[in-house]
Amino acid sequence: MPGPNDRIPEVDTTGDRILGVVTLFSVPRAGEGKAYDRREPGPGMGLYESVRAVSGASGDGPVDWEAVAAAAKASTDSGSIDLAPEVEEGYATDVRDARDRVREVAALNFDLPATVEIQHRHHWIDANVATFRRVMRPLEDQTGVFPGAARVVNTGSMAVALGFLGNNVLGQYDPLLLAEGDDHALYFVHPNIERVAAELDVELPRFRRWIAFHEVTHAAEFGAAPWLSDYLEETMEGAIEDLTEGTLDRDALSELDTTMTAVEGYAELVMDRAFDEEYADLRRKVDERRQGRGPVAKLIRRLLGLGMKERQYERGKAFFDAVVDARDVAYAGRVWDGSNYLPTDEELDDPDLWVARMDDN
């Protein structure tokens, strides 16, 4: 069984470096980052340890992030990424094929992120705690504003959210907003992919490939539109700065929603045309699984705004389908030429307005 410091070689196919380095998250380069163990770490510590981590929340900011990570992981079985070589190679092949197909179908020029990680649930929680911590850093400066009780509530809320998501997220394209440098990342939460494939009674390689194609479409969007990350960062920073002053910038939040509707809708458009086989059965089974969840899971999904994300998928896809019907897929890709090419909220509901505006440019 591999140890925590075993290296994973670069994936190379016919001289074409596919992923740069396929990082299994547990395998840092010499002198870099934290060493993670690929072996089965065992189940989460349980409700008691989770509650204890939250109740011990400390610090001056609105959230104790160390307590969030500890509590979320305490309530979540990490799962295992002790994978056979053919499974590791399967991920690399799926991502490579997705890259090539998306380039062909969408006529977009993009590269894959330098980091492609196969994670277990605790790795995903750590990565996303770091993201939330960066995004909410301006609020950390509001020393003395947040009483201890509010800090405990905020910490508990974030722990519940990340614990729930960590147990359900299958894959994630991470633009690493507000991080230093321009590196992006692509994550696959293998224990969740494996579990959900079994629950849906679908072949694991096919389901894994479907997830890979979907996440690579997001990599294509951000790779083809290097301005997009900066645009999202600036909009988020503006909204959070207003929060620190006690106001809510509804225009900024609406702008974020419109942008993410375009991001999700375009991904659905390209996915429909790039995936190399019919997948209506996969989508149907995933939707049925979502609808069949218990009341607690449904409540958490509602509180996390996941219903809004599904609406973004549907609304955005309807917009881009209409654009393609009026023009073609390459024309729809003009949305990534600059922030002024993004559809407005009004145009999302009336795609002809966007097409007319693009025709004039």
C-alpha angles and dihedrals in degrees: 000000000000118000127226095267101045112126127235113217123234114269109243125176120185091334094306113118103223107187105006094231120358099219117199088197089236091072113068122182115256111292094003130117128316128326115239125195116236092202122101103282093194132235126323116275093252141240096307094056091043093053091044091053092052096043089054092057110143142169134077100274129087093260134034098219096189088056091047091055093044094048095044092050092043090060096042130071105230097215123206137284095186091131133179114245091249091057092051089049089047091060091048092049093048093051092046093049091046090052092052095045094047091049089052098044100039098033089225124150108221142134128222119254115273089237123059111172133190102206141181120224097271091052089053091050091051092049093050095043085058091051095048090046091055094046094049096041094109088062090054088069091064091093114186094012095099117063119214094257092055090047091054092049093048091047092049093048093052092046092053091047096049093042090053094045093044089058094049111030112107102184137352137196104210117198087189092229115211091007121132114264129010100280117135127189141211120211132194116190097210100189090055094046090050094046096046093047088056092046091051092044093233129135110272097224092052093046092046090051091051091054091047092053092049094051093045089057087062090048087053092054096050092038093053092044108045088173092062097080092050090047092053092044093052092047092048093046090052092051093047092047089055089050090056087056092050098254133111118225101211092177091058092048091048089050090052091049092050092048094049090047088058091046094051095040095051090049089054091049094052093040090057090056102034105048108097099227142029112284106174089116092056093051092046092051093047091050092048090050091051092050092047096058120119125261095263093053091046090051092051091048089052093048091049092052093240090142087061090054090054089050088052089054093051098041094044094047092050089053095051094042088057091048091051091048089053096042126347144278094275090053090053088055090067086085087083095055092093143323091272088061093061114108118254121232089260092049092052087065094040108036092179088070091057093046091051091049091049091048088057093052 
